[in-house]
Short mmCIF file of C-alpha atoms in Angstrom, two decimals:
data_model
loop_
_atom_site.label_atom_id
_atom_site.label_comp_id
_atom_site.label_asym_id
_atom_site.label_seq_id
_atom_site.Cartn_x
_atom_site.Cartn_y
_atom_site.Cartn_z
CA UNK A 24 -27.38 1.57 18.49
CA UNK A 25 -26.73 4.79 16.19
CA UNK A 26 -28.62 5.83 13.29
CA UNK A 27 -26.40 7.20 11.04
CA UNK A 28 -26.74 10.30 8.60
CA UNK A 29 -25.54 10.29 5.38
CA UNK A 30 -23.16 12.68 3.99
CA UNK A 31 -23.91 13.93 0.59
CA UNK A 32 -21.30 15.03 -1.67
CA UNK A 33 -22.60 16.20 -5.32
CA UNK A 34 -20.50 14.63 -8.32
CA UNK A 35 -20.43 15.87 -12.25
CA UNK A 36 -22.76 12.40 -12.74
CA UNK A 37 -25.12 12.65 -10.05
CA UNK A 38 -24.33 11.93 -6.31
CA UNK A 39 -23.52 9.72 -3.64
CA UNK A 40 -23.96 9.65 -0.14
CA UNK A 41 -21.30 7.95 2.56
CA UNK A 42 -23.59 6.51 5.08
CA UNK A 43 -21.10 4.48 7.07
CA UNK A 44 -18.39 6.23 7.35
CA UNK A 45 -14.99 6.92 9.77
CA UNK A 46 -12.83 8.31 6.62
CA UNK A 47 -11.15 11.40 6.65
CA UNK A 48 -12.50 12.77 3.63
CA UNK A 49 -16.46 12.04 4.86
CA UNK A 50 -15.96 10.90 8.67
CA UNK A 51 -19.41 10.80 10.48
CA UNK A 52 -18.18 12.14 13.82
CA UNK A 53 -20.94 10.23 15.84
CA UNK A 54 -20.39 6.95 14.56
CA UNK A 55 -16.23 7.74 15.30
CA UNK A 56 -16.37 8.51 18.82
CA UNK A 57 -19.05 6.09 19.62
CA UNK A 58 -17.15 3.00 17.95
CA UNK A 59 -13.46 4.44 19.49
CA UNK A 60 -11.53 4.17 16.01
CA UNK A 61 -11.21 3.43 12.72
CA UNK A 62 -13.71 1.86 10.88
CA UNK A 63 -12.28 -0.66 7.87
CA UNK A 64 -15.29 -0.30 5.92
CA UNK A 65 -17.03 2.28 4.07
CA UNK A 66 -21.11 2.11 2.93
CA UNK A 67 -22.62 4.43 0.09
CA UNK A 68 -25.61 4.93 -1.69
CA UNK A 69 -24.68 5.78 -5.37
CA UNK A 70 -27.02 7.76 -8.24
CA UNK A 71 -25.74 7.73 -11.10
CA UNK A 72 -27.18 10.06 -13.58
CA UNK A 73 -24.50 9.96 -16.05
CA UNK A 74 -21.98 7.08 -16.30
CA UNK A 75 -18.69 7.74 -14.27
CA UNK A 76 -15.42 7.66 -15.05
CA UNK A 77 -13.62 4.13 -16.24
CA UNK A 78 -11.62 3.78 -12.95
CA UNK A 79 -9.38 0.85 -11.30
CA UNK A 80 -8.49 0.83 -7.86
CA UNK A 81 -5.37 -0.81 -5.95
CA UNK A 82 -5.03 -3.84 -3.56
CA UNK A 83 -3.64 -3.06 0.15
CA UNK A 84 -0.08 -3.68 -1.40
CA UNK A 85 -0.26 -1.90 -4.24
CA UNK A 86 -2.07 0.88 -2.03
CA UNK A 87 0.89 1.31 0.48
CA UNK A 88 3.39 1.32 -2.65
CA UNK A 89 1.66 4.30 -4.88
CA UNK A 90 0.19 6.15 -1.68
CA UNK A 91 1.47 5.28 1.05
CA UNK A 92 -2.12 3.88 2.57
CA UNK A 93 -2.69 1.32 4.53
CA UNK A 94 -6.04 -0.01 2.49
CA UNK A 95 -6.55 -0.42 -1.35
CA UNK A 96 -10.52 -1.19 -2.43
CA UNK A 97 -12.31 -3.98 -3.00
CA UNK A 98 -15.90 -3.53 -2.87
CA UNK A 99 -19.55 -4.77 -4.38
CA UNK A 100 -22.98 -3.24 -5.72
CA UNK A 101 -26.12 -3.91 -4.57
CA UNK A 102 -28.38 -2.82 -7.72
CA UNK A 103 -31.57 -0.52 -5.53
CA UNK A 104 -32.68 0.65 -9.25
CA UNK A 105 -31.98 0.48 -12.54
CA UNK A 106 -33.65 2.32 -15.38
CA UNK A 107 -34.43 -0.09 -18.48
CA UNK A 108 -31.25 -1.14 -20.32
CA UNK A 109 -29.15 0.62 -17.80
CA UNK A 110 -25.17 -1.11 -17.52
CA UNK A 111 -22.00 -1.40 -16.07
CA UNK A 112 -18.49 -1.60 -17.34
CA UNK A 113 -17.25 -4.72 -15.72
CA UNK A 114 -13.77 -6.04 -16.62
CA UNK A 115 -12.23 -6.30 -20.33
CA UNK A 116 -13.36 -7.86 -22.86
CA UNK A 117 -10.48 -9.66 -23.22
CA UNK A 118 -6.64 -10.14 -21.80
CA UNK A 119 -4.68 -7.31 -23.15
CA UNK A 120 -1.10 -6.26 -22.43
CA UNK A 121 -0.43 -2.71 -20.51
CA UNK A 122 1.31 -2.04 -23.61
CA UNK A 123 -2.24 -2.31 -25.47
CA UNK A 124 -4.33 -0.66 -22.94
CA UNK A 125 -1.88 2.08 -22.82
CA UNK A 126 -2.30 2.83 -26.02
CA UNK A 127 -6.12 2.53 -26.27
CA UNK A 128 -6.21 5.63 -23.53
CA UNK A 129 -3.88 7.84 -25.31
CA UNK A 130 -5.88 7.17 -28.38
CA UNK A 131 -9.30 7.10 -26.79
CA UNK A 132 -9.97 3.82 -27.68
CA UNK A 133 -10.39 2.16 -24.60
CA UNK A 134 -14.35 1.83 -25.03
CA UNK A 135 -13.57 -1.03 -27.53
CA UNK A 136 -11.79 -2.85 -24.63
CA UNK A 137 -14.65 -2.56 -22.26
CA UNK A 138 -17.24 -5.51 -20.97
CA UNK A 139 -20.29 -4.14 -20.48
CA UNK A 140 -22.95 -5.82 -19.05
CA UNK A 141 -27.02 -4.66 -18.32
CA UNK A 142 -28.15 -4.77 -14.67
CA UNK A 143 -31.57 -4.85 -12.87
CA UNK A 144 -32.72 -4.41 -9.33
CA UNK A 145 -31.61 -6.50 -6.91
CA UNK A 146 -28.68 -7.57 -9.00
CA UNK A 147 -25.36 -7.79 -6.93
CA UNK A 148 -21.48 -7.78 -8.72
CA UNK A 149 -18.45 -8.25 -6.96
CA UNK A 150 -15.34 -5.62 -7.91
CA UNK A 151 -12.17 -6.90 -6.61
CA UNK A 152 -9.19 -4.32 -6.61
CA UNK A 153 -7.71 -4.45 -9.74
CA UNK A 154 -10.90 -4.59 -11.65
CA UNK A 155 -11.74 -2.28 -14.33
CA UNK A 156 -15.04 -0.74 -14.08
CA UNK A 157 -17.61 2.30 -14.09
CA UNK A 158 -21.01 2.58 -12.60
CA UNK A 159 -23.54 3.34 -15.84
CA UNK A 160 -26.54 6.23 -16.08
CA UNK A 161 -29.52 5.15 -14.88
CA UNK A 162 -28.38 3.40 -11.56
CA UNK A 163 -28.74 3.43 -8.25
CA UNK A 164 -26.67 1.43 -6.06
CA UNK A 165 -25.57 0.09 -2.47
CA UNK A 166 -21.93 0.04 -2.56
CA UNK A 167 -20.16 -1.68 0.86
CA UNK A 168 -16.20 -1.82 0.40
CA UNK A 169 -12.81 -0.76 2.30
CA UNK A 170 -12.45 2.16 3.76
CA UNK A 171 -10.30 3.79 0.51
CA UNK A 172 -11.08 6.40 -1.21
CA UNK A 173 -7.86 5.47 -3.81
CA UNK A 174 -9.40 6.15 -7.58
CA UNK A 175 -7.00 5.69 -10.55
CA UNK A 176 -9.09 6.94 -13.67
CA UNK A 177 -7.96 5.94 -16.68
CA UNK A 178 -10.91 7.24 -19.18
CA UNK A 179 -13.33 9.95 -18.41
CA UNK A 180 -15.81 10.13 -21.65
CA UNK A 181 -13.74 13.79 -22.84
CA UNK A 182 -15.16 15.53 -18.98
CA UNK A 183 -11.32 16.91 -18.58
CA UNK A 184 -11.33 15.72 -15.13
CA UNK A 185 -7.13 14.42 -13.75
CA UNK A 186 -6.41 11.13 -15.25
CA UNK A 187 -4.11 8.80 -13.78
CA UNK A 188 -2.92 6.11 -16.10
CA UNK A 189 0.50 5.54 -15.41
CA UNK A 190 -0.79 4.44 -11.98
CA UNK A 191 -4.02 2.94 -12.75
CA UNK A 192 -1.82 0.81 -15.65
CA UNK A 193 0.39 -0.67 -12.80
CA UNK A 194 -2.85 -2.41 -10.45
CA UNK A 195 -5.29 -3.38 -13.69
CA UNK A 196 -5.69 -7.02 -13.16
CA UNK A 197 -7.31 -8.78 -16.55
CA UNK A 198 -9.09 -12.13 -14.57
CA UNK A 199 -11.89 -13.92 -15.16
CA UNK A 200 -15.22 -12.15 -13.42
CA UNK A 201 -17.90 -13.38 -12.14
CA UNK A 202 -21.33 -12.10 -14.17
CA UNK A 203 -23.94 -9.64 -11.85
CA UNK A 204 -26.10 -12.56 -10.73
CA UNK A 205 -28.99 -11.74 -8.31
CA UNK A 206 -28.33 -11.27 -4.94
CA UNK A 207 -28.49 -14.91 -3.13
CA UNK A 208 -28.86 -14.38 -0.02
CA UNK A 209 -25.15 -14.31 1.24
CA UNK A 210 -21.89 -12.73 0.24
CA UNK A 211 -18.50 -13.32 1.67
CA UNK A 212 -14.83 -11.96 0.76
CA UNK A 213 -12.04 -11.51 2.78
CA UNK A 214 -13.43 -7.80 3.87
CA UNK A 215 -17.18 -8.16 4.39
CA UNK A 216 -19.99 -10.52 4.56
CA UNK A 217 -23.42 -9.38 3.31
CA UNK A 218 -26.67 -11.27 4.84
CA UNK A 219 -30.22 -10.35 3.53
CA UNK A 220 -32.89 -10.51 6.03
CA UNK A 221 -36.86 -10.32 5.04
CA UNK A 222 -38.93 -9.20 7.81
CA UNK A 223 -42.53 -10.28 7.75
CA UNK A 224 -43.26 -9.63 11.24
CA UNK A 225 -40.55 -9.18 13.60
CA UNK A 226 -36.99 -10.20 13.94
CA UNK A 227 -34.69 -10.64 17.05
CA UNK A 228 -30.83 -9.84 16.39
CA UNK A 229 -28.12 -10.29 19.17
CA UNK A 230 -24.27 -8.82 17.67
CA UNK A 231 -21.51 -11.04 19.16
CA UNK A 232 -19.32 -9.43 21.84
CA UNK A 233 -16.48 -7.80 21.34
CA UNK A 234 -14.37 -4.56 21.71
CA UNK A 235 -13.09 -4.01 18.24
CA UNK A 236 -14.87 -0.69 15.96
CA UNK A 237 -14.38 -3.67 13.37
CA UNK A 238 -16.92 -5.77 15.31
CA UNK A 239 -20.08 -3.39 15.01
CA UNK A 240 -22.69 -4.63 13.00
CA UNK A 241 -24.34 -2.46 10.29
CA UNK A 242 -27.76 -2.82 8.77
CA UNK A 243 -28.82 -1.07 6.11
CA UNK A 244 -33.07 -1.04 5.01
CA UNK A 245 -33.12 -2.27 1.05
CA UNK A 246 -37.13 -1.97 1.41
CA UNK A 247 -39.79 -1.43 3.80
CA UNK A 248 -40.53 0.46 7.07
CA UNK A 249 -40.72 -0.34 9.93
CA UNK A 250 -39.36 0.07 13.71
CA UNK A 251 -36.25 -0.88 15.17
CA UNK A 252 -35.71 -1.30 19.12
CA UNK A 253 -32.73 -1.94 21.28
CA UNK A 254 -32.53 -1.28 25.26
CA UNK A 255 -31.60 2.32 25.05
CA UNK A 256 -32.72 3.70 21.37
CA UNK A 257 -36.11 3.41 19.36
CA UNK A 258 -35.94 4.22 15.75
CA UNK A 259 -38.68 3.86 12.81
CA UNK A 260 -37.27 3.35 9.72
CA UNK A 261 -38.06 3.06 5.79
CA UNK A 262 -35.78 2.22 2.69
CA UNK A 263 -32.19 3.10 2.64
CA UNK A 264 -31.92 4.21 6.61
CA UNK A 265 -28.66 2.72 7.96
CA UNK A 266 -28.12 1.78 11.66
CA UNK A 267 -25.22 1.00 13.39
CA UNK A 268 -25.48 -1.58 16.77
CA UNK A 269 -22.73 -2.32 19.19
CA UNK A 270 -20.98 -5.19 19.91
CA UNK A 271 -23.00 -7.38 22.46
CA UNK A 272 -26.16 -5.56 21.55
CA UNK A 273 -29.85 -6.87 21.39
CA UNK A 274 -32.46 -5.12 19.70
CA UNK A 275 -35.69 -6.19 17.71
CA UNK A 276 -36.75 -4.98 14.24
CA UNK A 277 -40.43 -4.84 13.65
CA UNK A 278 -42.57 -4.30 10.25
CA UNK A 279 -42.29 -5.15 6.57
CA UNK A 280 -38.93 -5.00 5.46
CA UNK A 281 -35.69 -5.90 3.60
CA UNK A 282 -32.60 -5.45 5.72
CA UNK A 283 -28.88 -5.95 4.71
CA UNK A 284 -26.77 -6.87 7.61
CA UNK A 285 -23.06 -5.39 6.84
CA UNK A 286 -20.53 -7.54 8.76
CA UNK A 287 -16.83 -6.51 9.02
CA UNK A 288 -14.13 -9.20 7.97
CA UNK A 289 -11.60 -6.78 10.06
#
């Protein structure tokens, strides 16, 4: 069992830190060597303190097409806080062609396009590749999704930053999306499965063998403190610690807590 440290890496909007990480651009070196590979996912903790760029991201196809990479991004967001009236951009508001949406960026009108929707704590939202979207002010987030870091931004509120619209035109998929809803206990896609765990006294967790880096288990404190304990390691913990236990591993979490477990799909 490791617990991991974050890497912080300040942004024009705030910050985020990659918690769980084996990618080149933010690769936790203890987590790499003792998993033996690649890790397919990649865990953040987001603050938003001005809304980011309207971005899209590419599917695995589309991924190995534009940039030759193996992974595009799906991911989800946990909502940890949310100042009053805080949002997201989630989607369109309606189908549009890439003629249309084309022409909205190059005549910075693409805001009229937008769904936006308000979020609270503890609300969750699903962001399948292809999905148009931007993380509001006011927000805090747990973000889980493929290990990309692939970002096609197609409006950044007049902040001069590289656009990339021809691109980020080609993988916008205009679908039906499901609303934030409050986290209900379980998530599944074809990349990760979520579980919530509350812990009002202790709780015994056994990770299935296996060999695979995919196959380590990740658990991530949404609240509470408390102490974890495996054969060789003994860690306390509060909110937003991150721990990652080895395939075949037993260990025991005692205290008061919310815990996320963070299961790869491989």
């Amino acid at each position: 069992m490791l617990k991991l440290n974050p890497i912080r890496s300040e942004k024009i909007w705030g910050y985020e830190q990659w918690i769980a990480s084996t990618h080149p651009d933010g690769k936790q070196q203890d987590f790499a060597k003792a998993i033996g590979g690649d890790y397919p996912l990649l865990v953040k903790v987001i603050q938003a303190n001005d809304t980011l760029s309207i971005q899209v991201h590419p599917n695995d196809e589309e991924a190995a097409r534009l940039e030759n990479d193996s992974r595009g991004k799906t991911e989800c967001w946990y909502v940890l806080n949310a100042e009053p009236g805080a949002e997201l951009v989630l989607g369109l508001n309606e189908s549009y062609s890439t003629e249309e949406l084309k022409h909205a960026i190059c005549h910075n009108t693409l805001e009229k396009c937008l769904n936006r929707v308000e979020v609270h704590p503890g609300d969750f939202i699903f962001i399948p590749s292809g999905t148009v979207h931007a993380i509001g002010k006011g927000l805090r987030l747990l973000e889980v999704q493929q290990s990309s870091n692939i970002t096609y931004r197609l409006y950044d509120w007049g902040r001069q930053r590289e656009l990339h619209v021809d691109k980020g035109l080609q993988v916008i998929k205009n679908r039906g999306l499901q609303e934030p809803v409050k986290f209900q206990g379980t998530f599944d896609c074809d990349y990760f499965r979520l579980e919530e765990n509350q812990i009002e006294s202790e709780l015994d967790i056994e990770v299935p063998a296996g060999k695979e880096p995919f196959e380590w288990l990740l658990l991530f404190v949404l609240s509470g403190e408390g102490q974890i304990n495996s054969a060789d390691n003994s860690f306390d913990f509060k909110a937003e610690d991150i721990f990652a236990v080895a395939p075949s591993e037993k260990i025991k979490i005692q205290g008061n807590a919310e815990i996320m477990k963070i299961i790869c799909r491989k």
